[in-house]
Structure formats: C-alpha cells, structure tokens
Short mmCIF file of C-alpha atoms in Angstrom, two decimals:
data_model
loop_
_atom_site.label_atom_id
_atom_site.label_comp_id
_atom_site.label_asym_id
_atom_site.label_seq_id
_atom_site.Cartn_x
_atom_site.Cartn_y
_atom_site.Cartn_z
CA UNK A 1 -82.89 -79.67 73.51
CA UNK A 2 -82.32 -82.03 70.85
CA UNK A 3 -84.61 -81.92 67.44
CA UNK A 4 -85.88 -84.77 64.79
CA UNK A 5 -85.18 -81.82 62.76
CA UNK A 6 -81.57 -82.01 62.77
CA UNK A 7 -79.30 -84.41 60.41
CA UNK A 8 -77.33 -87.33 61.73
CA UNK A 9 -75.07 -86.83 64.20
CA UNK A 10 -71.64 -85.26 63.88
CA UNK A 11 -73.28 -84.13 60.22
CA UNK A 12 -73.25 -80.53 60.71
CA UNK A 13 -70.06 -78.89 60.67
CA UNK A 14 -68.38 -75.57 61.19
CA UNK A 15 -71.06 -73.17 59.29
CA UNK A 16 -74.34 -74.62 60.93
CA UNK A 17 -72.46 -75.14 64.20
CA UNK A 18 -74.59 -72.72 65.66
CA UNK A 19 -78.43 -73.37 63.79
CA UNK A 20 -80.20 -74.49 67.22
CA UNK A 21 -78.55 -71.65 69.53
CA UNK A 22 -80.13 -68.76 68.79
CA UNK A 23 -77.85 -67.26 71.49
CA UNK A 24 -75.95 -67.86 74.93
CA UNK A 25 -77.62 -69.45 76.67
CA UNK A 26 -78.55 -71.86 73.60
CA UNK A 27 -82.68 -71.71 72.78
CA UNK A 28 -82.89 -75.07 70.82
CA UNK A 29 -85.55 -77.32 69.33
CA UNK A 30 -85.28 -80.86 71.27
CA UNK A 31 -85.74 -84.26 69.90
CA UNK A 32 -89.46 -84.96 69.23
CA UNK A 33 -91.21 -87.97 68.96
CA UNK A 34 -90.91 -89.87 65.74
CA UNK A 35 -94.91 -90.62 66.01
CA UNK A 36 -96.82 -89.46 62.70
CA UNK A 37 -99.15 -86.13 63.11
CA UNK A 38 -102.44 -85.51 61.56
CA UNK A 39 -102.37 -82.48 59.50
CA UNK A 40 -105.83 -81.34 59.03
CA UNK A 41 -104.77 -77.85 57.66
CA UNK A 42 -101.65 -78.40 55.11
CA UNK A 43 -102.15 -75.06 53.54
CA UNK A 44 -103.21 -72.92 56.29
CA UNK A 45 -103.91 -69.78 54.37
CA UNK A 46 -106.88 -71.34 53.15
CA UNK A 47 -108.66 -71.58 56.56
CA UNK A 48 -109.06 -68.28 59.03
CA UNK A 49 -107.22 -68.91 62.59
CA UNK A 50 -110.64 -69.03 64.41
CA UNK A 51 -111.72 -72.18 61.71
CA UNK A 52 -108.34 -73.50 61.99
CA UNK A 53 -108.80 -73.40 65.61
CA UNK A 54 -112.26 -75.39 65.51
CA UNK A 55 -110.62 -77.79 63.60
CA UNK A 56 -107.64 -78.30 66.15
CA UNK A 57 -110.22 -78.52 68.78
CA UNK A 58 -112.19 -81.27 67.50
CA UNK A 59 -108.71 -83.22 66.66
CA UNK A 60 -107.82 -82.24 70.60
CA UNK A 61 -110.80 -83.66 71.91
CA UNK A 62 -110.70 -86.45 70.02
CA UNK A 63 -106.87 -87.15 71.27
CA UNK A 64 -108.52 -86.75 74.55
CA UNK A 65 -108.34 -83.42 75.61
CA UNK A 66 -111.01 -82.00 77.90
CA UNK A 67 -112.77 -79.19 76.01
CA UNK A 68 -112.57 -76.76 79.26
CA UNK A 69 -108.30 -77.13 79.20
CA UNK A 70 -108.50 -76.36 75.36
CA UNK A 71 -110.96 -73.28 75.69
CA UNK A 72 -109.02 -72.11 78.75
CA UNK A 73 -105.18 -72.12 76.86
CA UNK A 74 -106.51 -70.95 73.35
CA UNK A 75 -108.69 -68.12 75.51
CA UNK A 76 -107.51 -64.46 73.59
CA UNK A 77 -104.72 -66.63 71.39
CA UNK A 78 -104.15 -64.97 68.24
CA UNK A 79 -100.84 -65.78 65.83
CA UNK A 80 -97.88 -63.90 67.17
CA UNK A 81 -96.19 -61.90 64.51
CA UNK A 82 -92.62 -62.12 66.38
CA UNK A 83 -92.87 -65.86 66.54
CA UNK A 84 -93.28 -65.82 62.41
CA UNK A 85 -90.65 -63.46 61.64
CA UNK A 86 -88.34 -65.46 64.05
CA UNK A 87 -89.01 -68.93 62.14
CA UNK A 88 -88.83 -67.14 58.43
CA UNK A 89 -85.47 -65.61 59.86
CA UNK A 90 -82.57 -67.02 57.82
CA UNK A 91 -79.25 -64.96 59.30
CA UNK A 92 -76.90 -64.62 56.93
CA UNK A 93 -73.73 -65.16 59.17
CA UNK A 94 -73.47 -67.09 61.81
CA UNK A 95 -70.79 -66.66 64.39
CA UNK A 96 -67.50 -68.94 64.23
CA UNK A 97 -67.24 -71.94 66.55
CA UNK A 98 -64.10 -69.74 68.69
CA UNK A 99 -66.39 -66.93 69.59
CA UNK A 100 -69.34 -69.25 70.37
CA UNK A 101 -66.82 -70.88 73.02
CA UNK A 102 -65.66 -67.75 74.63
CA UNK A 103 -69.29 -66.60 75.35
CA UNK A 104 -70.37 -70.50 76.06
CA UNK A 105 -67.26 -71.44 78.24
CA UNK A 106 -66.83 -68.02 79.87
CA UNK A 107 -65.14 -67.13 83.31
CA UNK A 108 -68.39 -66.11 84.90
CA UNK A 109 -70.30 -69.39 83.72
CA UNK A 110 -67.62 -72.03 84.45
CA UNK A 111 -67.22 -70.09 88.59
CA UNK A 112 -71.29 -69.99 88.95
CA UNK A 113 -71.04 -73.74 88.04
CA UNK A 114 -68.85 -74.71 89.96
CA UNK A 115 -70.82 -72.78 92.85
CA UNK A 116 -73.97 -74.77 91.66
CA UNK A 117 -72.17 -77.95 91.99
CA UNK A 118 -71.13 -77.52 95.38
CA UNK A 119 -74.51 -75.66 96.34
CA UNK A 120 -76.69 -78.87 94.99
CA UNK A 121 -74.22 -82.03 95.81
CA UNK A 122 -76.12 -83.89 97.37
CA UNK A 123 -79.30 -83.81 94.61
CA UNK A 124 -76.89 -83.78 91.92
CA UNK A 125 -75.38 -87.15 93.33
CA UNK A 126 -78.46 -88.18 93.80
CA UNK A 127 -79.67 -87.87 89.92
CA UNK A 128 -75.95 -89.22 88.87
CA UNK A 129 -76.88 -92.19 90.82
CA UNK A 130 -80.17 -92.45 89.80
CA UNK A 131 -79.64 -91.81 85.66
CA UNK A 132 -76.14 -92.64 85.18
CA UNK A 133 -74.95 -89.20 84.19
CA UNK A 134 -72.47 -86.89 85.24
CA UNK A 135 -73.35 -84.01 87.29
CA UNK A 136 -70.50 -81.91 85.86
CA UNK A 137 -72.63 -82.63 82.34
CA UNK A 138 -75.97 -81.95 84.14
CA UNK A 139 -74.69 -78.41 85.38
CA UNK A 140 -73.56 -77.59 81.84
CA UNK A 141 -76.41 -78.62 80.33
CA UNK A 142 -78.59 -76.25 82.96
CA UNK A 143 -76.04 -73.42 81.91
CA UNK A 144 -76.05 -73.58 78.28
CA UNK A 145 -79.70 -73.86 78.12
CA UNK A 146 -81.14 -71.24 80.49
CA UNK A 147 -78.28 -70.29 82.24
CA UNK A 148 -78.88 -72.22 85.55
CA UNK A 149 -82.49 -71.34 85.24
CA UNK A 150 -82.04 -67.37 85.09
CA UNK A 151 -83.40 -67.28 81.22
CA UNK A 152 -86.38 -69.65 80.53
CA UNK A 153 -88.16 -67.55 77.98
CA UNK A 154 -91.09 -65.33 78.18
CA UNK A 155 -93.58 -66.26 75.05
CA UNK A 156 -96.71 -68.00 75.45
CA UNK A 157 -96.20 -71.81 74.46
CA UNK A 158 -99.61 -72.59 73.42
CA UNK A 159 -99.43 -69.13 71.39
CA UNK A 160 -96.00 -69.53 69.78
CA UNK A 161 -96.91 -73.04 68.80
CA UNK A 162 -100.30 -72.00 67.37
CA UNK A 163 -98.68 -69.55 65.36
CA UNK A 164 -96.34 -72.08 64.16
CA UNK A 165 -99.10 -74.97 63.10
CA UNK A 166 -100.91 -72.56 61.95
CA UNK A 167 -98.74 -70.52 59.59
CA UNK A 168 -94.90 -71.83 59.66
CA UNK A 169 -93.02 -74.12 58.08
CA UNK A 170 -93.27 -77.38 58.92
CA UNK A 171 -96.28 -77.73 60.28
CA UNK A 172 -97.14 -80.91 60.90
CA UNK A 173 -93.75 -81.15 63.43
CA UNK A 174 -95.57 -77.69 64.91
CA UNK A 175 -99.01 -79.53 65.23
CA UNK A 176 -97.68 -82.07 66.82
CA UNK A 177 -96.06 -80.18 69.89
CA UNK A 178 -98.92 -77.91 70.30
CA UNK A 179 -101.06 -81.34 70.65
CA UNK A 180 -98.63 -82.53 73.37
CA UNK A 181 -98.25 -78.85 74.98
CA UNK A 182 -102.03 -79.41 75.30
CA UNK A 183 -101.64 -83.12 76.75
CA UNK A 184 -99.40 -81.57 79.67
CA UNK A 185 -101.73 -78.65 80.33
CA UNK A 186 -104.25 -81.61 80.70
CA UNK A 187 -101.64 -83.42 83.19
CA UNK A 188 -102.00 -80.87 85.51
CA UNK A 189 -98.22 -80.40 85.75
CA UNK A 190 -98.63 -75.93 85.26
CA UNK A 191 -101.25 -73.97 84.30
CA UNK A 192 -101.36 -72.47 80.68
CA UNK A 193 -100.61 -68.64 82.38
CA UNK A 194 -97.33 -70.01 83.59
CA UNK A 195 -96.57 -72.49 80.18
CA UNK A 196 -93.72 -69.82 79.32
CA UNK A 197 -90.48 -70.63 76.54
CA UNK A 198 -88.82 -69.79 73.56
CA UNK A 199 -90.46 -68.22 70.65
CA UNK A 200 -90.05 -72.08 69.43
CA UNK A 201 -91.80 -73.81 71.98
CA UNK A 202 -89.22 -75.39 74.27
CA UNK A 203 -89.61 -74.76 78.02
CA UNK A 204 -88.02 -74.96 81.25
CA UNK A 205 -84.49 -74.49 82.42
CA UNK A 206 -83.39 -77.47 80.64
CA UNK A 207 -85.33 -76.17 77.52
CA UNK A 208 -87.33 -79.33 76.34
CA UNK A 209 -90.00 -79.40 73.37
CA UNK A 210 -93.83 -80.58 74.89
CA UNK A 211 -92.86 -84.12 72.84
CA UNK A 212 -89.82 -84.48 74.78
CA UNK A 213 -91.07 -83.33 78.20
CA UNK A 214 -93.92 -86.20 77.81
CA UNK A 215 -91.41 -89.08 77.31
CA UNK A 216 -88.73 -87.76 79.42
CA UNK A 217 -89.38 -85.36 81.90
CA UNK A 218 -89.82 -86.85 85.35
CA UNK A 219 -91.04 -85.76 89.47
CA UNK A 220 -87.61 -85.94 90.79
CA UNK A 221 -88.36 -83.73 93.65
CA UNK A 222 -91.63 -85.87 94.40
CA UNK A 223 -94.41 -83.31 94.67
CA UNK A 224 -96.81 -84.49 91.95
CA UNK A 225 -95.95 -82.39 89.12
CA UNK A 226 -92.89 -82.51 86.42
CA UNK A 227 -91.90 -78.76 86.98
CA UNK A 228 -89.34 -77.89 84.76
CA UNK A 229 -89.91 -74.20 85.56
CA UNK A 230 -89.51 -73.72 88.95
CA UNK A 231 -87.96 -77.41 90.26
CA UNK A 232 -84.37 -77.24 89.11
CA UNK A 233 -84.37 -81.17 90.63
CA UNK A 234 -86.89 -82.17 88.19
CA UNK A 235 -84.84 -80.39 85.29
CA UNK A 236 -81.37 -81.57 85.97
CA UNK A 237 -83.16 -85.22 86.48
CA UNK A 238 -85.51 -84.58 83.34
CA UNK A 239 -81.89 -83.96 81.20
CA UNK A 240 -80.29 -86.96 82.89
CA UNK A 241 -83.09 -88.94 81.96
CA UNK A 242 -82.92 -87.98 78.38
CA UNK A 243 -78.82 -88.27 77.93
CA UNK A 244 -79.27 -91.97 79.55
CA UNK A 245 -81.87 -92.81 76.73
CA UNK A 246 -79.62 -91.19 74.50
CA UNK A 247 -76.99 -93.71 75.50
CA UNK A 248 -74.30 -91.31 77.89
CA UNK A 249 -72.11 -93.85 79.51
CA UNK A 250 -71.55 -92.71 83.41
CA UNK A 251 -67.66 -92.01 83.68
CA UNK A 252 -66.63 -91.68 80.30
CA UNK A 253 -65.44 -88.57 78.80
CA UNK A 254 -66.94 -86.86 75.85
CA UNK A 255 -63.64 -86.49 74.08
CA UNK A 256 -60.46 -84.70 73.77
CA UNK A 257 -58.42 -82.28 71.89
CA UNK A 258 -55.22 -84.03 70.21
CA UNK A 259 -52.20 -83.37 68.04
CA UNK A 260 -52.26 -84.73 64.22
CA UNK A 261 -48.77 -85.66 62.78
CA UNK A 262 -47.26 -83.90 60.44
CA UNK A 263 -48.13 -84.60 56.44
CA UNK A 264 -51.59 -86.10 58.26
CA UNK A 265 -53.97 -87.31 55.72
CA UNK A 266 -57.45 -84.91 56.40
CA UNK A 267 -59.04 -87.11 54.49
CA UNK A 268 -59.50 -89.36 57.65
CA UNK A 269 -61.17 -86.40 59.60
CA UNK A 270 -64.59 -87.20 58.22
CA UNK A 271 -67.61 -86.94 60.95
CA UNK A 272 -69.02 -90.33 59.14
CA UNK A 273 -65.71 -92.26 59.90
CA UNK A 274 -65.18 -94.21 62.99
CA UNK A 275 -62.28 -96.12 64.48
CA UNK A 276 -60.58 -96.86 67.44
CA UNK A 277 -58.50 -94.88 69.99
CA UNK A 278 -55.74 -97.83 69.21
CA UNK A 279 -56.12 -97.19 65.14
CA UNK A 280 -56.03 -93.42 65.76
CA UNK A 281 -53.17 -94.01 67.67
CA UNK A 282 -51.82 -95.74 64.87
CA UNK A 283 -52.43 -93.13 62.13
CA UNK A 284 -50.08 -90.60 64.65
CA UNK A 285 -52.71 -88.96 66.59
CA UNK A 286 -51.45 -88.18 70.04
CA UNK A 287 -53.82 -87.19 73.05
CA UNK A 288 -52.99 -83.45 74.68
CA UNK A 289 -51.77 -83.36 77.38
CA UNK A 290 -51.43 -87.14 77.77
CA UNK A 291 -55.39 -87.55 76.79
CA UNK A 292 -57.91 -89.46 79.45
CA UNK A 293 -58.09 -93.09 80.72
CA UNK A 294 -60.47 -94.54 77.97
CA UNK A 295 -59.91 -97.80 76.42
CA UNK A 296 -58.26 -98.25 73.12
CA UNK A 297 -61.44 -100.34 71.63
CA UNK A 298 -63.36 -96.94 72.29
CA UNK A 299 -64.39 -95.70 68.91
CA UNK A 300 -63.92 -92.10 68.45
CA UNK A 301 -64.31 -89.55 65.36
CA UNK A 302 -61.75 -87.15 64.36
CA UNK A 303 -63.56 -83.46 64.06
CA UNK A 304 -61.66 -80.65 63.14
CA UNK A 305 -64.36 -77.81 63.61
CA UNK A 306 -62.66 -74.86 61.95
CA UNK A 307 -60.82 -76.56 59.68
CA UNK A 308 -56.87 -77.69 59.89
CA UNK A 309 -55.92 -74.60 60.58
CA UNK A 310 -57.95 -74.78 64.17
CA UNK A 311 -57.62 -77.71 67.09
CA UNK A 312 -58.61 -81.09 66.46
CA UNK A 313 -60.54 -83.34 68.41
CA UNK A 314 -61.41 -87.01 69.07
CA UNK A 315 -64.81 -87.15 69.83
CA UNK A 316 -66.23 -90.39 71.46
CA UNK A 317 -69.74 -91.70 72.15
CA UNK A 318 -70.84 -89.45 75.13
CA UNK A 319 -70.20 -86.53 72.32
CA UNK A 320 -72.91 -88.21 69.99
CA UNK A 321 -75.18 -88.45 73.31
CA UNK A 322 -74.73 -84.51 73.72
CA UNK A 323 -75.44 -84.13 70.40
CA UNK A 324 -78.89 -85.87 70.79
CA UNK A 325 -79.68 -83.53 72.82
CA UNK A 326 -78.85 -80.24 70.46
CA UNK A 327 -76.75 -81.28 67.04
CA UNK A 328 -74.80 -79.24 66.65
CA UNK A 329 -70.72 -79.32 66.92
CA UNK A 330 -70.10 -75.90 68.81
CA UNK A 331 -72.84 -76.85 71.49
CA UNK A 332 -71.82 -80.36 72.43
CA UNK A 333 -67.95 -78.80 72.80
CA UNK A 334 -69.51 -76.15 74.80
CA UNK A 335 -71.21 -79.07 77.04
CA UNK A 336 -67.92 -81.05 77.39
CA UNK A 337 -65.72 -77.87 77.95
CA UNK A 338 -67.54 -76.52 80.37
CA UNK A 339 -68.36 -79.67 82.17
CA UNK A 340 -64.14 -79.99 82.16
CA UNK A 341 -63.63 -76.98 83.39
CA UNK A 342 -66.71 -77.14 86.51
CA UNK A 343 -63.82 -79.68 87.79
CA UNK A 344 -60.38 -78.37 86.82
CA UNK A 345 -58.78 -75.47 84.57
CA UNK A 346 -58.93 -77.29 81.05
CA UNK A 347 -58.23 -74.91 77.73
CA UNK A 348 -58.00 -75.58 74.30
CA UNK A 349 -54.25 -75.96 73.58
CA UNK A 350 -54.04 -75.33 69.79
CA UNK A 351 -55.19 -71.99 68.33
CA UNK A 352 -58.30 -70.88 66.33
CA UNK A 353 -58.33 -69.21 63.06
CA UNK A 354 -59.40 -65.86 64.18
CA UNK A 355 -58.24 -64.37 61.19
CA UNK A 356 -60.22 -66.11 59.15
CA UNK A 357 -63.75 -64.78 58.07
CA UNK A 358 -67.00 -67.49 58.29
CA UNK A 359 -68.70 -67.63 54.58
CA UNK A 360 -72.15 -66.14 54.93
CA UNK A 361 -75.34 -68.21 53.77
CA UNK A 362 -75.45 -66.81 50.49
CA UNK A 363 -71.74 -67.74 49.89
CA UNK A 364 -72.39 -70.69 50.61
CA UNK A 365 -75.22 -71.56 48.44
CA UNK A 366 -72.91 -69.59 45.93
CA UNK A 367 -69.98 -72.56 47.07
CA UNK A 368 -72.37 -75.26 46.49
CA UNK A 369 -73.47 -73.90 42.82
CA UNK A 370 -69.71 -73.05 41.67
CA UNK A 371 -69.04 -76.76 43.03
CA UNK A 372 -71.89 -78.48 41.15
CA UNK A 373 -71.04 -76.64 37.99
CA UNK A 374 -67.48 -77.86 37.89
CA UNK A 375 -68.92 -81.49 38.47
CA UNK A 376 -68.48 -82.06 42.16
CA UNK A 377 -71.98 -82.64 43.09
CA UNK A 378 -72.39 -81.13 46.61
CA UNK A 379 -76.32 -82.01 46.50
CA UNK A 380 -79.08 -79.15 47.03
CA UNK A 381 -77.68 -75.53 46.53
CA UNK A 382 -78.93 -74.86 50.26
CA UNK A 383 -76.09 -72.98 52.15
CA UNK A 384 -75.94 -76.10 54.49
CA UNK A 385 -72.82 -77.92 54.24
CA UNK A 386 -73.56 -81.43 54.84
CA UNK A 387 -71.96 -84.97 53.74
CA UNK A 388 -71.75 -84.78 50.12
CA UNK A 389 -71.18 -80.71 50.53
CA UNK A 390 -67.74 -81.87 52.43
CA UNK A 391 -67.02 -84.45 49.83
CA UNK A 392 -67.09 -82.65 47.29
CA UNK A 393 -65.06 -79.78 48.99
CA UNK A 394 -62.59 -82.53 49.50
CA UNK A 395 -62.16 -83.81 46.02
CA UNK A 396 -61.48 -80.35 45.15
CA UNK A 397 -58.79 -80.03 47.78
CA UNK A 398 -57.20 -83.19 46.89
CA UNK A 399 -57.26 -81.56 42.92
CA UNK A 400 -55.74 -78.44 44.01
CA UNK A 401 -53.07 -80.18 46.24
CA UNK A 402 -54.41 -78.44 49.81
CA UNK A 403 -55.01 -80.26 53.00
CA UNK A 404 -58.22 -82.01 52.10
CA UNK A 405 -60.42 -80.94 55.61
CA UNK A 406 -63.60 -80.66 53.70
CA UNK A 407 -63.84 -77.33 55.42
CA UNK A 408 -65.31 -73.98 53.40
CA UNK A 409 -63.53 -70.86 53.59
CA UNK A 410 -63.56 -67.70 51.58
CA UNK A 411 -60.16 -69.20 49.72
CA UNK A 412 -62.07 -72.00 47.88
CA UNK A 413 -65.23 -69.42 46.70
CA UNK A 414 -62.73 -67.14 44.82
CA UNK A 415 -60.45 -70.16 43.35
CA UNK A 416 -64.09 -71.35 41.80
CA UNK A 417 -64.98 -67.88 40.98
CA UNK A 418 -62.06 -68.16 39.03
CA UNK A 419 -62.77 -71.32 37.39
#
C-alpha cells in the first residue's frame, strides 16, 4: 500500500518505478498517517533493546495500551537481522518497467482474476456499491499485492517493526507503526501469533501498514473484527475504502495508451504538467484504438515510462488515486492493465525498448554528478531521478538536439563522460 514516504505523485519515473515492489506480487509500504511521533530513542545504539523496550512500554501505556497486550506481543522479541539487512538493502538495478509488466500482467494472473471476479460477484458488487470503486480495480489490487491472498508474508509484525524503530532508518515513521500495530493488537481484531507481513510491516492480502489499517480498514463481512488475513471481504472493502478517500471516481478509467505526432515536442511529457483531453487533443495526441468515453475537460498527464522510444500514455485522475496507494509508475500501470484485461483482451500497442539496458544506482548518482558539474543542477547526487533530475536531463537534450523526454539512458552517461 501507499507510503508518506514516497514523493508526489507521478514524481518517480522509469528508474524508481519499481522502489515499493520488492517483487510480484508487490510488498509495499502504504500511506501512513501524517500525525507527528514521539521519538524517545533518536540514536538507538545508545540504549540496549531490553531499555529501549522499557521505554516503548511506558510511551505504549501511556498511548493507552494495556500492559498485558504489550508484554504478550514483545514476549521472546529480539531485532531480526533479516529485517535490517532488507531495509539497508540498496539494489543496484532495478528491473525495467516492460519486464515488471510481463510478470505483473501475466496470462495466469489476468485468467485467475477473471475467475475471482465471477467467483465473488455478488460481494464485489456489493463493495463497488458501497465505496464507489471498481471491482475490476479491487481484484487487481488483491493480485498485485498478495496475489489474491496466496502470499501475505510470514515475519512477525510486532518483531519486524521493533527491529525497525529500534535500529533502521527512519525511525520515528517505524515507531509510529509499531505504536499502531500495538493499538490493533489492543482492538482485538487478531492475536499477535497470527499479526504476520512483510519484512516492512504491511499486512493482509491487500498489504496495508498498522497506520493505514486503523483509518481505513473496515468489518465488511460483519463479524466483529477487521480481518485482513483471512476475510478477503474485509480486504477488497478495506482497499475500496482507501482508493475512495484517495479520490477514485466510480466509472472512470485510469488512462490510456496513445499515439504522439510526429516532430512532438517531449518537452510537454512532464509528470508535473496537466491539461485537458481537448488540449492534448490539440497538441496531436490521438487515443489507441479510438481511446475511452471520458470527457474532454478531464485533465490527464502525458507519461512516457521508458522514454520516447517506449509507449506513451495519458494518465488521468483514477491513475493518481492508484498511485496513492503505491507511487510508483510501473505499479499503478500494472493496476490499470490488469484491471483492463479482467474484462477484455487489452495490450500495449507500441513497443518497449528491450534493447535498451536500465542505468544501475551508481550510474545514476554518477548521471546526477556529471550533470551538476556541467551546470545543470539535478539536486542531491542520490541515484533517484526526480523533478529537477528530469529537468536538467532535458535541458541537456534540448542542447544536444535529441528528443527532450527527460528520460536517463546509458547514451547520456557516456556523452557526459565525454564532456
């Protein structure tokens, strides 16, 4: 699910397409609370775990956590060495947005959906009355995340989230959804033996972080408890409910693949600019396939997620909604593909770049440095390419007379090697 830790939306392109899936299906870090957290430990290596722990207890049970649900999940909890090595983990490629898709949008997922739309019509059309969200979506959603409820994680929550307070990065994000892990054990909702997830924290089949399960996970099934382990209704609902507070308008697609003129200015496909179908229509950029029945006031963004050389997309505002829910670019396609295909055979049309090799992390903090030193300013050398990264990609396109997609490819590194 989606994360307070990721940038605004449509803001990470092509190279960190893939920084909250871990794999297929996707293990992401959902949107968390904006709330401020106490951080009684800021440098952890100062205190042992066991003090650390006193102190987390007396911040608990001041929060109003009953001392025998805190003694009971912490009982035998010690930090988890895999959980650490997982957060330190930087990898230094990460797959390109085409073989994402194939894995994500695969023959065997889209034909178990569409068995799992049939198989659960009647709750399905239930929540899609109920939330305002499309099943289609709903179903994707459940197969991206743990696909359809087959992979919900095996670590400890309370112990992957201890280690992480205690001794990761971030720690005051960590502190806070140990705190609310805690508030749910004190729900009632599961027991801490059966509080299973990701090495991150985030639990269920529809994979929500303990902040996100307390403001938007929801009984849909009606038996007392918000089960997100074993109640695929109070999943699916518990996603529905957090895509309609994320805004998803019922009906509406997510977007569409389209053709760009000829001599198009790239400029214009910049995640931060907005316009309408009508004034995209206007700059030349035709729908495939004849495009879906949207209105031309809609307000859409032009992505190209591998580049110009790779298909193009309008992207409207049920995209950004996805997006809330894990940002990043090759997920929320995954979402809208699949949810396409659950109702009718629906491919991408233009071709991906497959000869094309993805820079590695250290290239591109090598990029960013080559970039600032010939006075582009791309911002922090951190191998993420963000706004100003593109921007400054972009002047340098427009210098050197290329299509100016803001995109990073192994090209541009050895003409400012060069430089």
């Amino acid at each position: 699910m989606p994360s307070q830790l990721s940038r605004s939306p449509l803001a990470l392109l092509p190279l960190l397409l893939l920084a909250a899936c871990a794999k297929a299906p996707a293990e992401n870090l959902p949107l968390t609370s904006s709330a401020p957290t106490t951080q009684i430990s800021s440098v952890p290596a100062l205190l042992s775990f066991a003090d650390w722990r006193q102190a987390l207890r007396a911040e608990a049970l001041s929060k109003g956590i009953d001392a025998a649900v805190f003694d009971h999940a912490f009982s035998g909890i010690i930090p988890d060495p895999a959980v650490m090595k997982a957060d330190s983990s930087q990898p230094e490629f990460t797959r390109p947005v085409w073989e994402y898709l194939d894995g994500a949008v695969s023959a065997s997922r889209i034909g178990r959906g569409r068995v799992l739309l049939a198989q659960h019509n009647l709750m399905l059309r239930e929540i899609e009355q109920r939330y305002g969200v499309d099943a289609p979506v709903l179903v994707a959603v459940w197969g991206l995340e743990s696909n359809f409820g087959n992979n919900i994680g095996s670590n400890s929550v309370i112990r992957s989230l201890a280690t992480l307070a205690y001794e990761g990065r971030r720690q005051g994000f960590w502190r806070n959804q140990l705190l609310a892990a805690l508030q749910i054990l004190q729900h009632g909702d599961i027991p801490s033996e059966r509080m299973i997830g990701s090495w991150a924290g985030a639990m269920g089949q529809t994979q929500f972080m303990p902040t996100t399960y307390n403001e938007h996970a929801v009984d849909f099934d009606g038996d007392g408890k918000r089960d997100l382990w074993t109640s695929s209704g109070d999943a699916l609902a518990s996603a529905a409910h957090y895509l309609q507070t994320s805004g998803w308008q019922r009906g509406q697609p997510w977007g569409f693949e389209v053709r760009l003129p000829k001599q198009f200015d790239y400029f214009h496909a910049d995640p931060e600019q907005r316009r309408t179908l009508a004034e995209w229509q206007a700059l030349g950029v035709v729908p495939v396939g004849g495009g879906k029945s949207v209105s031309p006031d809609s307000r859409a963004t032009l992505v190209l997620p591998a580049g110009h050389r790779g298909p193009a997309f309008l992207l409207l505002d049920n995209f950004r909604s996805i997006l809330r829910y894990n940002n990043s670019t090759s997920y929320a396609l995954a979402i809208g593909l699949l949810a396409d295909n659950f109702l009718k055979p629906s491919e991408i049309q233009a071709s991906w770049p497959r000869d094309e090799r993805q820079l590695g992390r250290s290239e591109r903090i090598e990029l960013q440095e080559l970039l600032a030193k010939n006075g582009f300013d791309p911002g922090p050398a951190d191998g993420i390419i963000g706004a100003n990264t593109r921007k400054a990609i972009r002047l340098l396109q427009l210098q050197q007379g290329e299509p100016a997609d803001g995109y990073p490819n192994l090209e541009l590194l050895e003409l400012l090697r060069t430089r």
